[in-house]
Short mmCIF file of N, CA, C and O in Angstrom, two decimals:
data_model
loop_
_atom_site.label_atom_id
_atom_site.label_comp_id
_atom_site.label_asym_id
_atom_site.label_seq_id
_atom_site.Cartn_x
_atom_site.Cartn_y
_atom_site.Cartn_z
N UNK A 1 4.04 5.97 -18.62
CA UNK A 1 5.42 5.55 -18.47
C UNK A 1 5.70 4.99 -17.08
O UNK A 1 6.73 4.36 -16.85
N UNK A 2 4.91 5.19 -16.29
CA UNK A 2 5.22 4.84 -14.92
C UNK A 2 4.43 3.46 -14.58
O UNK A 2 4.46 3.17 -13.39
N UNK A 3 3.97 2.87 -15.15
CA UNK A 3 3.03 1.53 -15.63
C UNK A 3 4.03 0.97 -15.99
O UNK A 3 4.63 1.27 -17.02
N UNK A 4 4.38 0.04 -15.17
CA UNK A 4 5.45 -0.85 -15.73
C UNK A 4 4.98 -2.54 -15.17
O UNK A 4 4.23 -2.77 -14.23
N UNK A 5 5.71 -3.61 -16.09
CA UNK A 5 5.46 -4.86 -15.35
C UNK A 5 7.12 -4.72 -15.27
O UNK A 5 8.06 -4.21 -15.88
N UNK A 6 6.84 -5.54 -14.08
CA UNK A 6 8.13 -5.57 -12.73
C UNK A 6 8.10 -7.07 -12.54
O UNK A 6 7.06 -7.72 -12.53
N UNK A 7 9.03 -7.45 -12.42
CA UNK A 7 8.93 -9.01 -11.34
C UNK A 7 8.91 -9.08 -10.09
O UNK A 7 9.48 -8.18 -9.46
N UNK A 8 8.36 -9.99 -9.49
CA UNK A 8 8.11 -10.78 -8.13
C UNK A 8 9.01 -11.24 -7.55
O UNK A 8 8.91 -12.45 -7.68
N UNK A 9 9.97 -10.97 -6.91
CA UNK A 9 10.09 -11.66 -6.16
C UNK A 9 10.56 -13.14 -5.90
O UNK A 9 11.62 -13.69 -6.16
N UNK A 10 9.20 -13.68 -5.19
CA UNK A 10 8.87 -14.77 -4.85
C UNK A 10 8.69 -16.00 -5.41
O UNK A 10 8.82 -17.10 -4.86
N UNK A 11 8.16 -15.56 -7.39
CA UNK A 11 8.28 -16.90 -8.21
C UNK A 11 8.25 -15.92 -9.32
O UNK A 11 7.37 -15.83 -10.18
N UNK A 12 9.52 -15.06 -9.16
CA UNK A 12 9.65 -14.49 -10.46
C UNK A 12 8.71 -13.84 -11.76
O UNK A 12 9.04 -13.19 -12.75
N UNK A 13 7.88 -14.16 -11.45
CA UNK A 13 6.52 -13.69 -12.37
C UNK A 13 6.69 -12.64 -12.71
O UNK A 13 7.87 -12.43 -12.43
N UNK A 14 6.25 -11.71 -13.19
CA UNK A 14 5.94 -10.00 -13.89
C UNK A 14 4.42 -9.86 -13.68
O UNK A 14 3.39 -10.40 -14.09
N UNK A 15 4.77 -8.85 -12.84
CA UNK A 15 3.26 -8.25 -12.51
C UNK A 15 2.99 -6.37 -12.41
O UNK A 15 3.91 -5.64 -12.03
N UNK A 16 1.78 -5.87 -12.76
CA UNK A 16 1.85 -4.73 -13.33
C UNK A 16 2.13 -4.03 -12.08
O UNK A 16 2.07 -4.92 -11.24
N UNK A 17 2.38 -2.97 -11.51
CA UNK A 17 3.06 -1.88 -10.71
C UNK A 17 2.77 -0.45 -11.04
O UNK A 17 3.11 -0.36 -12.22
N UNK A 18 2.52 0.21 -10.82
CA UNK A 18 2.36 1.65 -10.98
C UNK A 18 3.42 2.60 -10.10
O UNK A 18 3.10 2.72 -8.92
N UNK A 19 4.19 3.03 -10.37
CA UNK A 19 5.33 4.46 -9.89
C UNK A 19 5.29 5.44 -9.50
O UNK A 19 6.12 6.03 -8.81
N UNK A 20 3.86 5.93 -10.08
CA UNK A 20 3.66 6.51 -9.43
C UNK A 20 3.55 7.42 -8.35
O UNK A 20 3.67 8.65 -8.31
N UNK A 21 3.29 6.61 -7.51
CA UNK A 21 3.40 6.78 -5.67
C UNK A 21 4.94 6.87 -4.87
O UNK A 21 5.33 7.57 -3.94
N UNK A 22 5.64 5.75 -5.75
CA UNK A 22 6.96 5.79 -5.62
C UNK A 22 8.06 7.22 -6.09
O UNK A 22 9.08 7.69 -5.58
N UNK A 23 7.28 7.55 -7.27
CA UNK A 23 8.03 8.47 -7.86
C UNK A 23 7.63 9.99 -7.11
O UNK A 23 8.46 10.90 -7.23
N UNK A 24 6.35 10.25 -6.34
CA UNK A 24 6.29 11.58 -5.43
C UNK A 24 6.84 11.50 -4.31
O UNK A 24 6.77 12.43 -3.51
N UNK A 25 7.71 10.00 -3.95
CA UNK A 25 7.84 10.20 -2.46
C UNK A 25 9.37 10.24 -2.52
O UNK A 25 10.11 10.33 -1.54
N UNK A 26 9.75 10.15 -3.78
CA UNK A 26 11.25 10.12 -3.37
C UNK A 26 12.04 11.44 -4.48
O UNK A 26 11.97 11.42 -5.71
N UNK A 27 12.55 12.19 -3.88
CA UNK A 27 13.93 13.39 -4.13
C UNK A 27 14.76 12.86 -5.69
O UNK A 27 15.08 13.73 -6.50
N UNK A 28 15.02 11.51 -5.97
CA UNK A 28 15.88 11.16 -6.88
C UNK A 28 15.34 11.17 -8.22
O UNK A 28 14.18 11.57 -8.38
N UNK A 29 16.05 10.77 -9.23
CA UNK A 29 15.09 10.25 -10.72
C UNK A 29 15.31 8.71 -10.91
O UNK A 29 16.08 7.83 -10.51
N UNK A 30 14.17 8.85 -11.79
CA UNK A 30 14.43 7.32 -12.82
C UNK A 30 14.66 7.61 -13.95
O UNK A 30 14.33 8.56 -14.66
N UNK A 31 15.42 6.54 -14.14
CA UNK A 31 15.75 5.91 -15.44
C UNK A 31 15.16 5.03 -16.17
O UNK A 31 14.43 4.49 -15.34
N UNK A 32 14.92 4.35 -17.48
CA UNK A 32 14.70 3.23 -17.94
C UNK A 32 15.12 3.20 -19.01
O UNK A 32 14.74 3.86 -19.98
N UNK A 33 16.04 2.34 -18.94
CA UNK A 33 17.41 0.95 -19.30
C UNK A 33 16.65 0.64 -21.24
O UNK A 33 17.03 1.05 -22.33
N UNK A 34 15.51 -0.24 -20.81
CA UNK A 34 15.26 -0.79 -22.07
C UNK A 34 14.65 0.21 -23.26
O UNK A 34 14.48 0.20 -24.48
N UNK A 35 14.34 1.33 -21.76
CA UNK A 35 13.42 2.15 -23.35
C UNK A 35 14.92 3.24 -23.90
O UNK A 35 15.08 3.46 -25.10
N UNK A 36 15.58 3.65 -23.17
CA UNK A 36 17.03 4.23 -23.60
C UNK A 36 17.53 2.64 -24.63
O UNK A 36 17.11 2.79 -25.78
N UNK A 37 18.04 1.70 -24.53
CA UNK A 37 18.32 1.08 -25.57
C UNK A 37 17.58 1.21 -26.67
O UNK A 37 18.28 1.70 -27.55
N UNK A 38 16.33 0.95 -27.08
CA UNK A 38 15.23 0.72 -27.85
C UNK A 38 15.41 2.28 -28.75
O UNK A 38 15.37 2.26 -29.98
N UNK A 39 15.57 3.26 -28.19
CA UNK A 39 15.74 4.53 -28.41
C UNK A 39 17.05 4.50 -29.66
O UNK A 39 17.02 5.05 -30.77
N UNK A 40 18.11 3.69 -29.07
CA UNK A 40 19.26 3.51 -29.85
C UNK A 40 19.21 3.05 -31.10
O UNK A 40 18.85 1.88 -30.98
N UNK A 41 19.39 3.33 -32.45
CA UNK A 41 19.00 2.42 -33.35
C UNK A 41 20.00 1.36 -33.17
O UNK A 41 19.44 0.26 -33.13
N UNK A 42 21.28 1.30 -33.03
CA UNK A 42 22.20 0.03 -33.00
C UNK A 42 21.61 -0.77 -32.11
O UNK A 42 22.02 -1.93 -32.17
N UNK A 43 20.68 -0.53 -31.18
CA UNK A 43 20.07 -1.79 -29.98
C UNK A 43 18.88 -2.56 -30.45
O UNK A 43 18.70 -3.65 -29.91
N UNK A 44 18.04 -2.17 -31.37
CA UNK A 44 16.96 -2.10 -32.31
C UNK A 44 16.73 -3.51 -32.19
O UNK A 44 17.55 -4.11 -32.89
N UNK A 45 15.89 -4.32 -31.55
CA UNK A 45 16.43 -6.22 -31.71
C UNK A 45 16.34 -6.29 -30.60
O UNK A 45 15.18 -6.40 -30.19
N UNK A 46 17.55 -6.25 -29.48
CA UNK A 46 18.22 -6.68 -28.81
C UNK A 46 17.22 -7.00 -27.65
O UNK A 46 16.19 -6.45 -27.25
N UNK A 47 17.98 -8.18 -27.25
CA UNK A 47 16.57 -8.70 -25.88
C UNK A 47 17.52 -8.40 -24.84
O UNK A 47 18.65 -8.86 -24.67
N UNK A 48 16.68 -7.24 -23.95
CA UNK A 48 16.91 -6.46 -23.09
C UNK A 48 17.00 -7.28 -21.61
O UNK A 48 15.90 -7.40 -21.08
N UNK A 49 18.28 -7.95 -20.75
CA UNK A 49 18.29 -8.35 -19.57
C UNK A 49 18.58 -7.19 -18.69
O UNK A 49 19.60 -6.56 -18.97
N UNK A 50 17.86 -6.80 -17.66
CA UNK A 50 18.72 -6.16 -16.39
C UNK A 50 17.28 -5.11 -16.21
O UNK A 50 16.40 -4.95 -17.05
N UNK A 51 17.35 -4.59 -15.09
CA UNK A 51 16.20 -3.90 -14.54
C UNK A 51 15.24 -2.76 -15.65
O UNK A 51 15.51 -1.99 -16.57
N UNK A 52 13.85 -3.30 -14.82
CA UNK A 52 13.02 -2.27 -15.88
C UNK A 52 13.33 -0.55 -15.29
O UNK A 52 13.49 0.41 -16.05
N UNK A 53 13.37 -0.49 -14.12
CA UNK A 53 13.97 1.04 -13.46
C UNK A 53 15.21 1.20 -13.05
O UNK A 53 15.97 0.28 -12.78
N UNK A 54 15.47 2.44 -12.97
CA UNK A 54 16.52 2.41 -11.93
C UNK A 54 16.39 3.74 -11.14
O UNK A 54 16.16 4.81 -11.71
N UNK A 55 16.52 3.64 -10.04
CA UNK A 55 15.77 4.57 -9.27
C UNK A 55 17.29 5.59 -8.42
O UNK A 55 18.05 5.18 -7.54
N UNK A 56 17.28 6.77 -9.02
CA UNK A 56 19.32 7.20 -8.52
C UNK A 56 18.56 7.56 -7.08
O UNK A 56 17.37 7.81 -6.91
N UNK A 57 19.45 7.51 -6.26
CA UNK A 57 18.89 8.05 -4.76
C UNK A 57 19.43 9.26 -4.67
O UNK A 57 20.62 9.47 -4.95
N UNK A 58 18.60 10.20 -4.27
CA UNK A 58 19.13 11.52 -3.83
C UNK A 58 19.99 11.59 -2.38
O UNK A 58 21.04 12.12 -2.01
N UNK A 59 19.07 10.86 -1.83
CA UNK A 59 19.35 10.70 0.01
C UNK A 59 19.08 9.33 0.70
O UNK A 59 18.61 8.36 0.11
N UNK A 60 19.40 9.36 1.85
CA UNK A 60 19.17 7.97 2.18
C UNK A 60 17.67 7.80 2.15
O UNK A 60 17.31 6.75 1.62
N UNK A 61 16.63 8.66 2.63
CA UNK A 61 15.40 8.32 2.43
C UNK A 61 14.71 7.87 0.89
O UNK A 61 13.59 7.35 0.86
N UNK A 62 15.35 8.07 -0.14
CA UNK A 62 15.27 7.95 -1.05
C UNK A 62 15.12 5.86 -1.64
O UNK A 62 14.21 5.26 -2.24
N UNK A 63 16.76 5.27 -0.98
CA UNK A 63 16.99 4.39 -0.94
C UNK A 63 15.66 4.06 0.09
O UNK A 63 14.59 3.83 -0.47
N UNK A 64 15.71 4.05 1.56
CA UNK A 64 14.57 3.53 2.31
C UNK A 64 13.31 3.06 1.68
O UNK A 64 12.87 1.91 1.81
N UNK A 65 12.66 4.17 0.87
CA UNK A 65 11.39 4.49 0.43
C UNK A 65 11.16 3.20 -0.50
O UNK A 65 10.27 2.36 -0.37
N UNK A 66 12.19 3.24 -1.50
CA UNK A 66 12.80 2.08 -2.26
C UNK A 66 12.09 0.93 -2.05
O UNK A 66 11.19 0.32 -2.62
N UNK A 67 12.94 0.77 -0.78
CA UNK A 67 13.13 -0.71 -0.41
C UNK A 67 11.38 -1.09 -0.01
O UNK A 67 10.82 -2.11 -0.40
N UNK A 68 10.72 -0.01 0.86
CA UNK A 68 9.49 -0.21 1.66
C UNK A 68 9.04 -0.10 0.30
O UNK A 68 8.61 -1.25 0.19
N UNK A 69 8.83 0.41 -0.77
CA UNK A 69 7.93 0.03 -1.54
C UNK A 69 7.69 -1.49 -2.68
O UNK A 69 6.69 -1.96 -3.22
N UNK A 70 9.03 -1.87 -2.67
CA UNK A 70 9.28 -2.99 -3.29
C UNK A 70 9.18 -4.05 -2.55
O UNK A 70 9.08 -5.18 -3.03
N UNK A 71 9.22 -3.70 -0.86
CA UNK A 71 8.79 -5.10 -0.01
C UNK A 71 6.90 -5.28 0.04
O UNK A 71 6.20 -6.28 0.22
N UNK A 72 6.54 -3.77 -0.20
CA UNK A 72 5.25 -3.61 0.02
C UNK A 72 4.56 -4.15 -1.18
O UNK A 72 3.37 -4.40 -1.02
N UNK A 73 5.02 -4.34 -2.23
CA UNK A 73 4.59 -5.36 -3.71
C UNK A 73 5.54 -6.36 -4.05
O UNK A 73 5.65 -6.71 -5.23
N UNK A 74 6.19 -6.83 -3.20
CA UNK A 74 6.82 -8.27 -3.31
C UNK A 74 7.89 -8.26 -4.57
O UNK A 74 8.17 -9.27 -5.21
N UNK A 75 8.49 -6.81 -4.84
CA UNK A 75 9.24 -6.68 -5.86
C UNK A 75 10.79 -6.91 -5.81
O UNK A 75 11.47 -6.47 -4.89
N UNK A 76 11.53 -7.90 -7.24
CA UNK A 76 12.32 -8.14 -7.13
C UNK A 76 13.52 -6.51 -6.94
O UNK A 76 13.45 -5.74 -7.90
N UNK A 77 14.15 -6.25 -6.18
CA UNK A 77 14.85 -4.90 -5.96
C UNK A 77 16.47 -5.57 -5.51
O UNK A 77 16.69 -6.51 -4.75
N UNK A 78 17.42 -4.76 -6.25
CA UNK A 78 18.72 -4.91 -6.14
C UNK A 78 19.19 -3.43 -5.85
O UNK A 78 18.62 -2.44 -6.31
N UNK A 79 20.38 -3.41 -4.98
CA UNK A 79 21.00 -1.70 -4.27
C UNK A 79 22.22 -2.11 -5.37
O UNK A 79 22.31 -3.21 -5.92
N UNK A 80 23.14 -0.96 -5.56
CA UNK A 80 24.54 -0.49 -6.16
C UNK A 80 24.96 0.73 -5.82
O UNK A 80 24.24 1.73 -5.84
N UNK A 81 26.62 0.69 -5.35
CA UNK A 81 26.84 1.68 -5.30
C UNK A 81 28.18 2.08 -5.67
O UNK A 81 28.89 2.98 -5.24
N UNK A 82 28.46 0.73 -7.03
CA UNK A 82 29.55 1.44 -7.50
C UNK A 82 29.88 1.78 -9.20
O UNK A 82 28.86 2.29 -9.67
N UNK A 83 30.61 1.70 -9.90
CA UNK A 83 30.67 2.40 -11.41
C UNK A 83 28.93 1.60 -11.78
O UNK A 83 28.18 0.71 -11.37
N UNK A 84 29.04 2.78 -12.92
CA UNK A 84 27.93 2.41 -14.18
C UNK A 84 28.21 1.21 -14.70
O UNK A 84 28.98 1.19 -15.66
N UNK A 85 27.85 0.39 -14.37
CA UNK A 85 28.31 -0.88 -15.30
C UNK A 85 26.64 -2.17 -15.44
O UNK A 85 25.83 -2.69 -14.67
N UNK A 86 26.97 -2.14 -16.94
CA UNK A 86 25.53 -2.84 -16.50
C UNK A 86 25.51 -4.15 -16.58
O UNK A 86 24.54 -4.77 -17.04
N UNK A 87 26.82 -4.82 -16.06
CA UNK A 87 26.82 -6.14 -15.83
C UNK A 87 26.56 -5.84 -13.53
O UNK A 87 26.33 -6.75 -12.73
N UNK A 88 26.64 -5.16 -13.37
CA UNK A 88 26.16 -4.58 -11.53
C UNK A 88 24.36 -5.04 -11.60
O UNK A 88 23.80 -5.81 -10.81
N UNK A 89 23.87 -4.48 -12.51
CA UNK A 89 22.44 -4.85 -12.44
C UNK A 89 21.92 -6.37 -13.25
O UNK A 89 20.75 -6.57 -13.57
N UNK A 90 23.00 -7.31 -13.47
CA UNK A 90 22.31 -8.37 -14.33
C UNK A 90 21.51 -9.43 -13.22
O UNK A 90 20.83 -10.35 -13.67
N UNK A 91 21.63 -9.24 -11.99
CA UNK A 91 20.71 -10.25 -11.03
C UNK A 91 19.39 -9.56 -10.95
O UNK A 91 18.61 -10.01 -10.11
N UNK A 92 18.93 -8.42 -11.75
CA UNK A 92 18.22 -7.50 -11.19
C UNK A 92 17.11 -7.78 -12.21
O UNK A 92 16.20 -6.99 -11.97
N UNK A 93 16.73 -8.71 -13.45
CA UNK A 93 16.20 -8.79 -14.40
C UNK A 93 14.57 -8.49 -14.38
O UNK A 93 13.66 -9.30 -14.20
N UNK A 94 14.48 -7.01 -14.65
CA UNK A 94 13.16 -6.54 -14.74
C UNK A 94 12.57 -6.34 -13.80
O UNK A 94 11.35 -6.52 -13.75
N UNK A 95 13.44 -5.84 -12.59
CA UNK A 95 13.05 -5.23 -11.06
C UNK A 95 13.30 -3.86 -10.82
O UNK A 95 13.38 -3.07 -11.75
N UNK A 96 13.40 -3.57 -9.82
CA UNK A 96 13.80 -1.89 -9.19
C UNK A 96 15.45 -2.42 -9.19
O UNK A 96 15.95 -3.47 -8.79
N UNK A 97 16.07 -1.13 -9.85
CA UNK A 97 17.81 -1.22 -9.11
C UNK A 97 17.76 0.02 -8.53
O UNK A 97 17.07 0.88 -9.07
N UNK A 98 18.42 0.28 -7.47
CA UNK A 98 18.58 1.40 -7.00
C UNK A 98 19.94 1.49 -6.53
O UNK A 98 20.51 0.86 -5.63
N UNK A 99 20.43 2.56 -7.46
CA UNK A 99 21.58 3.33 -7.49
C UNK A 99 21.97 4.06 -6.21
O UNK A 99 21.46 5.18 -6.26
N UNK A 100 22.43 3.94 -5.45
CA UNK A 100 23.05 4.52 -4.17
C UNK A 100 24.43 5.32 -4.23
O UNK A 100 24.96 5.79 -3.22
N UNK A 101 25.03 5.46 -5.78
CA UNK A 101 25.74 6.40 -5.83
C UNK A 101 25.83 7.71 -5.12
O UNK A 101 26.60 7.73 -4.16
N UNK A 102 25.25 8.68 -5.39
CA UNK A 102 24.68 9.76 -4.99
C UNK A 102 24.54 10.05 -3.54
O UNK A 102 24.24 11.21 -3.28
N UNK A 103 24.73 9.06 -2.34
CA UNK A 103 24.55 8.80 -1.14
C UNK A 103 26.39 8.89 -0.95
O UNK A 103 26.76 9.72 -0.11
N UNK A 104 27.40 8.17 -1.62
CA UNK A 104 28.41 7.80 -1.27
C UNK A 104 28.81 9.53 -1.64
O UNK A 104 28.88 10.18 -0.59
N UNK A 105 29.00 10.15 -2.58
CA UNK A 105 29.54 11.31 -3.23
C UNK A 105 29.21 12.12 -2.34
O UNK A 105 30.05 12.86 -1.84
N UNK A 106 27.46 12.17 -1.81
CA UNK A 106 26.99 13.33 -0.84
C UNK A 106 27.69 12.95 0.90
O UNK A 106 27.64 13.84 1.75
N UNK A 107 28.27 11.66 1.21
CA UNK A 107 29.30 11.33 2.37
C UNK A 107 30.66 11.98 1.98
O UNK A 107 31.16 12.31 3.06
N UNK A 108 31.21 12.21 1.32
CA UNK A 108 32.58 12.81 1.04
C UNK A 108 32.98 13.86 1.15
O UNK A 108 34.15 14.10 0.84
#
């Protein structure tokens, strides 16, 4: 599950990625968008736009880690940090989104 193709960046391409590494270094969870639709029978079809992860941040290191790992594989990555809405992630098509919610709530 952590084998994912991701896009580039640089000329948009999809290239394979592993999470792996990403997923022991950071406090938060993931999500994934297309396999929760796919899950849905009413979505059953549907061609899935908007990020293959979404990565909630626990802490700011969380977000950091993020970013250094998606610059470190040339990955397309988009930040958010406001409602659930999944027109917030449509520039994000089959990249890292990372949710920064969780950062604003833990400031309050």
């Amino acid at each position: 599950m952590l084998n994912l193709n991701l896009r580039r960046n640089a000329d948009h391409a999809m290239v394979p990625v592993d999470l792996a590494c990403l997923s022991m270094e950071i406090s938060g969870d993931f999500r994934f968008p297309a396999e929760e639709l796919a899950s849905n029978a009413n979505q059953i079809g549907a061609e899935y736009h908007g990020p293959a992860v979404i990565v909630r941040c626990a802490d700011k290191q969380d977000a950091l880690r993020c970013l250094e790992f998606a610059s470190r594989h040339g990955l397309l990555i988009a930040m958010h940090n406001g409602p659930d809405d999944p027109m917030a992630w449509r520039d994000c098509d089959q990249g890292i989104a990372v949710d920064l919610r969780g950062l604003v709530r833990a400031a309050a």
